[in-house]
Amino acid sequence: MLNKYARAFFTRVLTPFAAFLIRRGVSPDTVTLIGTAGVVAGALVFYPMGEFFWGTVVITLFVFSDLVDGNMARQLGRSSRWGAFLDSTLDRVADGAIFGGFALWYAGGGDDIALCAVSIFCLASGQVVSYTKARGESIGLPVAVNGLVERAERLVVSLVAAGFAGLHAFGVPGIQYLLPVALWIVAVGSLVTLIQRVVTVRRESAEAEAAERQEAQGSEAAK
């Protein structure tokens, strides 16, 4: 749902900025690289120190590059396999840095091994959820399922919770518990999404193989 509605809204909002960058001679690949570097820096510099508010502010500023680079490519008429590959690959890097930053905090100053493990699970499951779709599509299956918690949901839930949890440093009481709750939600949601995709790929592969056998039998009968 977030992918469908929020992405369309922000694409319209960011179109003038994308056009400005094009006029300045900036390429979509440059925006992708800078955006990923900013997200990684924000996550791995601020989060391990427990600076969740400022870390989230930095990440949010750069995370919109994921929309800007695609917008620029469309305006330039340069949408390409390379651009899609680079964007998707660096998305995984950025996601890993965010949840890695949480894990580092809970392994250190946050002193909570359980939440460190949950953060690592969120990191790993997010990568595997993306892989299942990519792998399914690579073997010719549509993987036609809208998972419960996909990338947009993982980022929004985690970053919003981290940003608000960071307000505890400014004297807001009790709000620091939002992040642990969010991490558990993302972990459970990612597990459900992974199961949804595996079940879908299993069903689609069985249907595809049955259709191939039926077609082969029809060809034999025609002989």
Short mmCIF file of C-alpha atoms in Angstrom, two decimals:
data_model
loop_
_atom_site.label_atom_id
_atom_site.label_comp_id
_atom_site.label_asym_id
_atom_site.label_seq_id
_atom_site.Cartn_x
_atom_site.Cartn_y
_atom_site.Cartn_z
CA MET A 1 0.00 0.00 0.00
CA LEU A 2 2.85 2.37 0.83
CA ASN A 3 4.58 1.50 -2.42
CA LYS A 4 1.39 2.25 -4.36
CA TYR A 5 0.26 5.52 -2.79
CA ALA A 6 3.21 7.14 -0.98
CA ARG A 7 5.62 6.54 -3.86
CA ALA A 8 3.19 8.14 -6.34
CA PHE A 9 2.73 11.19 -4.08
CA PHE A 10 6.43 11.80 -3.45
CA THR A 11 7.26 11.22 -7.10
CA ARG A 12 5.02 14.16 -8.02
CA VAL A 13 6.50 16.30 -5.25
CA LEU A 14 10.12 15.52 -6.18
CA THR A 15 9.74 15.90 -9.96
CA PRO A 16 10.80 19.60 -10.00
CA PHE A 17 13.89 18.78 -7.91
CA ALA A 18 14.80 15.94 -10.28
CA ALA A 19 14.47 18.32 -13.22
CA PHE A 20 16.74 20.83 -11.46
CA LEU A 21 19.45 18.19 -10.99
CA ILE A 22 19.21 17.23 -14.66
CA ARG A 23 19.73 20.85 -15.68
CA ARG A 24 22.84 20.89 -13.47
CA GLY A 25 24.25 17.88 -15.30
CA VAL A 26 23.87 15.41 -12.42
CA SER A 27 23.31 11.80 -13.51
CA PRO A 28 20.79 9.39 -11.92
CA ASP A 29 23.61 6.99 -10.98
CA THR A 30 25.36 9.79 -9.07
CA VAL A 31 22.18 10.48 -7.09
CA THR A 32 21.86 6.75 -6.32
CA LEU A 33 25.42 6.54 -5.04
CA ILE A 34 25.25 9.73 -2.97
CA GLY A 35 21.90 8.74 -1.50
CA THR A 36 23.17 5.33 -0.43
CA ALA A 37 26.35 6.82 1.05
CA GLY A 38 24.26 9.28 3.08
CA VAL A 39 21.95 6.57 4.41
CA VAL A 40 24.88 4.33 5.34
CA ALA A 41 26.69 7.19 7.07
CA GLY A 42 23.58 8.27 8.98
CA ALA A 43 22.88 4.72 10.14
CA LEU A 44 26.39 3.60 11.06
CA VAL A 45 27.56 6.87 12.61
CA PHE A 46 24.53 7.96 14.64
CA TYR A 47 22.62 4.76 15.50
CA PRO A 48 25.48 2.90 17.24
CA MET A 49 25.82 5.93 19.54
CA GLY A 50 22.09 5.89 20.35
CA GLU A 51 21.50 9.15 18.45
CA PHE A 52 18.27 7.90 16.87
CA PHE A 53 16.65 11.26 16.21
CA TRP A 54 19.53 12.85 14.31
CA GLY A 55 20.39 9.60 12.60
CA THR A 56 16.84 9.33 11.30
CA VAL A 57 16.86 12.94 10.12
CA VAL A 58 20.02 12.30 8.09
CA ILE A 59 18.73 9.01 6.68
CA THR A 60 15.38 10.52 5.73
CA LEU A 61 17.07 13.33 3.80
CA PHE A 62 19.00 10.82 1.72
CA VAL A 63 16.46 8.02 1.42
CA PHE A 64 14.37 10.08 -1.02
CA SER A 65 17.18 9.67 -3.55
CA ASP A 66 15.54 6.30 -4.26
CA LEU A 67 12.67 8.24 -5.84
CA VAL A 68 14.72 11.05 -7.34
CA ASP A 69 17.09 8.87 -9.40
CA GLY A 70 14.24 6.93 -11.00
CA ASN A 71 12.39 10.16 -11.72
CA MET A 72 15.50 11.59 -13.39
CA ALA A 73 15.98 8.47 -15.51
CA ARG A 74 12.38 8.67 -16.74
CA GLN A 75 12.70 12.35 -17.59
CA LEU A 76 15.90 11.64 -19.50
CA GLY A 77 14.43 8.57 -21.17
CA ARG A 78 17.38 6.56 -19.89
CA SER A 79 15.72 3.82 -17.87
CA SER A 80 18.08 0.88 -18.21
CA ARG A 81 18.82 -2.56 -16.83
CA TRP A 82 22.05 -1.22 -15.32
CA GLY A 83 20.24 1.57 -13.49
CA ALA A 84 17.64 -0.85 -12.12
CA PHE A 85 20.39 -3.27 -11.04
CA LEU A 86 22.45 -0.56 -9.34
CA ASP A 87 19.42 0.88 -7.56
CA SER A 88 18.23 -2.50 -6.29
CA THR A 89 21.71 -3.55 -5.17
CA LEU A 90 22.38 -0.35 -3.24
CA ASP A 91 18.92 -0.54 -1.64
CA ARG A 92 20.08 -3.77 0.01
CA VAL A 93 23.25 -2.03 1.21
CA ALA A 94 21.23 0.81 2.75
CA ASP A 95 18.78 -1.54 4.45
CA GLY A 96 21.64 -3.57 5.88
CA ALA A 97 23.28 -0.43 7.28
CA ILE A 98 20.08 0.71 9.03
CA PHE A 99 19.40 -2.56 10.82
CA GLY A 100 23.13 -3.08 11.35
CA GLY A 101 23.20 0.28 13.14
CA PHE A 102 20.40 -0.86 15.45
CA ALA A 103 22.23 -4.14 16.12
CA LEU A 104 25.45 -2.29 16.99
CA TRP A 105 23.62 -0.08 19.46
CA TYR A 106 21.95 -2.98 21.25
CA ALA A 107 25.21 -4.96 21.25
CA GLY A 108 26.97 -1.96 22.83
CA GLY A 109 25.46 0.97 24.68
CA GLY A 110 21.90 -0.34 24.40
CA ASP A 111 23.00 -3.52 26.24
CA ASP A 112 20.17 -5.76 25.03
CA ILE A 113 21.25 -9.00 23.35
CA ALA A 114 17.66 -10.01 22.54
CA LEU A 115 17.02 -6.79 20.60
CA CYS A 116 20.43 -7.11 18.96
CA ALA A 117 19.34 -10.53 17.70
CA VAL A 118 15.98 -9.14 16.54
CA SER A 119 17.78 -6.37 14.64
CA ILE A 120 20.03 -8.93 12.94
CA PHE A 121 16.99 -11.02 12.06
CA CYS A 122 15.34 -7.94 10.52
CA LEU A 123 18.50 -7.33 8.49
CA ALA A 124 18.76 -10.93 7.27
CA SER A 125 15.06 -11.49 6.63
CA GLY A 126 14.80 -8.26 4.64
CA GLN A 127 17.59 -9.44 2.36
CA VAL A 128 16.03 -12.90 1.95
CA VAL A 129 12.56 -11.47 1.25
CA SER A 130 14.02 -9.44 -1.60
CA TYR A 131 16.02 -12.44 -2.83
CA THR A 132 12.98 -14.73 -2.98
CA LYS A 133 11.19 -12.39 -5.37
CA ALA A 134 14.27 -11.79 -7.52
CA ARG A 135 15.10 -15.50 -7.67
CA GLY A 136 11.50 -16.47 -8.45
CA GLU A 137 11.36 -13.97 -11.28
CA SER A 138 14.73 -15.16 -12.61
CA ILE A 139 13.31 -18.67 -13.14
CA GLY A 140 10.33 -17.28 -15.01
CA LEU A 141 7.69 -17.03 -12.28
CA PRO A 142 5.62 -13.88 -11.64
CA VAL A 143 5.78 -14.15 -7.80
CA ALA A 144 2.38 -12.47 -7.75
CA VAL A 145 1.98 -11.69 -4.06
CA ASN A 146 1.83 -8.47 -2.06
CA GLY A 147 3.70 -9.31 1.12
CA LEU A 148 2.59 -8.11 4.53
CA VAL A 149 5.81 -6.15 5.20
CA GLU A 150 7.84 -5.20 2.13
CA ARG A 151 10.74 -2.75 1.90
CA ALA A 152 8.68 0.44 2.15
CA GLU A 153 6.86 -0.82 5.25
CA ARG A 154 10.09 -2.00 6.88
CA LEU A 155 11.73 1.38 6.39
CA VAL A 156 8.76 3.52 7.42
CA VAL A 157 7.98 1.54 10.57
CA SER A 158 11.64 1.35 11.64
CA LEU A 159 12.64 4.92 10.82
CA VAL A 160 9.52 6.56 12.26
CA ALA A 161 9.91 4.56 15.48
CA ALA A 162 13.64 5.35 15.68
CA GLY A 163 13.03 9.05 15.10
CA PHE A 164 10.42 9.25 17.84
CA ALA A 165 12.47 7.06 20.17
CA GLY A 166 15.28 9.58 19.77
CA LEU A 167 13.09 12.22 21.37
CA HIS A 168 13.78 10.51 24.69
CA ALA A 169 17.13 12.35 24.67
CA PHE A 170 15.15 15.61 24.63
CA GLY A 171 13.21 14.65 27.76
CA VAL A 172 10.14 12.91 26.31
CA PRO A 173 9.45 10.05 28.78
CA GLY A 174 8.71 6.45 27.79
CA ILE A 175 9.00 7.04 24.07
CA GLN A 176 12.23 5.05 23.75
CA TYR A 177 10.18 1.83 23.81
CA LEU A 178 8.78 2.56 20.37
CA LEU A 179 11.88 1.25 18.62
CA PRO A 180 11.92 -2.19 20.29
CA VAL A 181 8.21 -2.59 19.49
CA ALA A 182 8.81 -1.57 15.89
CA LEU A 183 11.71 -4.01 15.50
CA TRP A 184 9.55 -6.88 16.73
CA ILE A 185 6.77 -5.85 14.33
CA VAL A 186 9.20 -5.72 11.41
CA ALA A 187 10.72 -9.08 12.38
CA VAL A 188 7.38 -10.86 12.59
CA GLY A 189 6.05 -9.11 9.49
CA SER A 190 9.17 -10.01 7.49
CA LEU A 191 8.84 -13.66 8.53
CA VAL A 192 5.20 -13.70 7.41
CA THR A 193 6.16 -12.04 4.11
CA LEU A 194 8.92 -14.58 3.54
CA ILE A 195 6.48 -17.44 4.09
CA GLN A 196 3.96 -15.79 1.75
CA ARG A 197 6.55 -15.55 -1.02
CA VAL A 198 7.88 -19.08 -0.57
CA VAL A 199 4.35 -20.51 -0.66
CA THR A 200 3.54 -18.42 -3.74
CA VAL A 201 6.68 -19.54 -5.59
CA ARG A 202 5.94 -23.18 -4.71
CA ARG A 203 2.39 -22.87 -6.05
CA GLU A 204 3.42 -21.01 -9.20
CA SER A 205 6.23 -23.46 -9.95
CA ALA A 206 3.85 -26.42 -9.57
CA GLU A 207 1.34 -24.73 -11.88
CA ALA A 208 4.04 -23.94 -14.45
CA GLU A 209 5.37 -27.50 -14.42
CA ALA A 210 1.85 -28.92 -14.74
CA ALA A 211 1.20 -26.65 -17.72
CA GLU A 212 4.46 -27.77 -19.34
CA ARG A 213 3.57 -31.46 -18.85
CA GLN A 214 0.12 -30.87 -20.30
CA GLU A 215 1.63 -29.09 -23.31
CA ALA A 216 4.14 -31.92 -23.82
CA GLN A 217 1.37 -34.52 -23.66
CA GLY A 218 -0.65 -32.50 -26.18
CA SER A 219 2.33 -32.39 -28.53
CA GLU A 220 2.81 -36.15 -28.23
CA ALA A 221 -0.88 -36.78 -28.88
CA ALA A 222 -0.75 -34.57 -31.98
CA LYS A 223 2.00 -36.78 -33.40
#
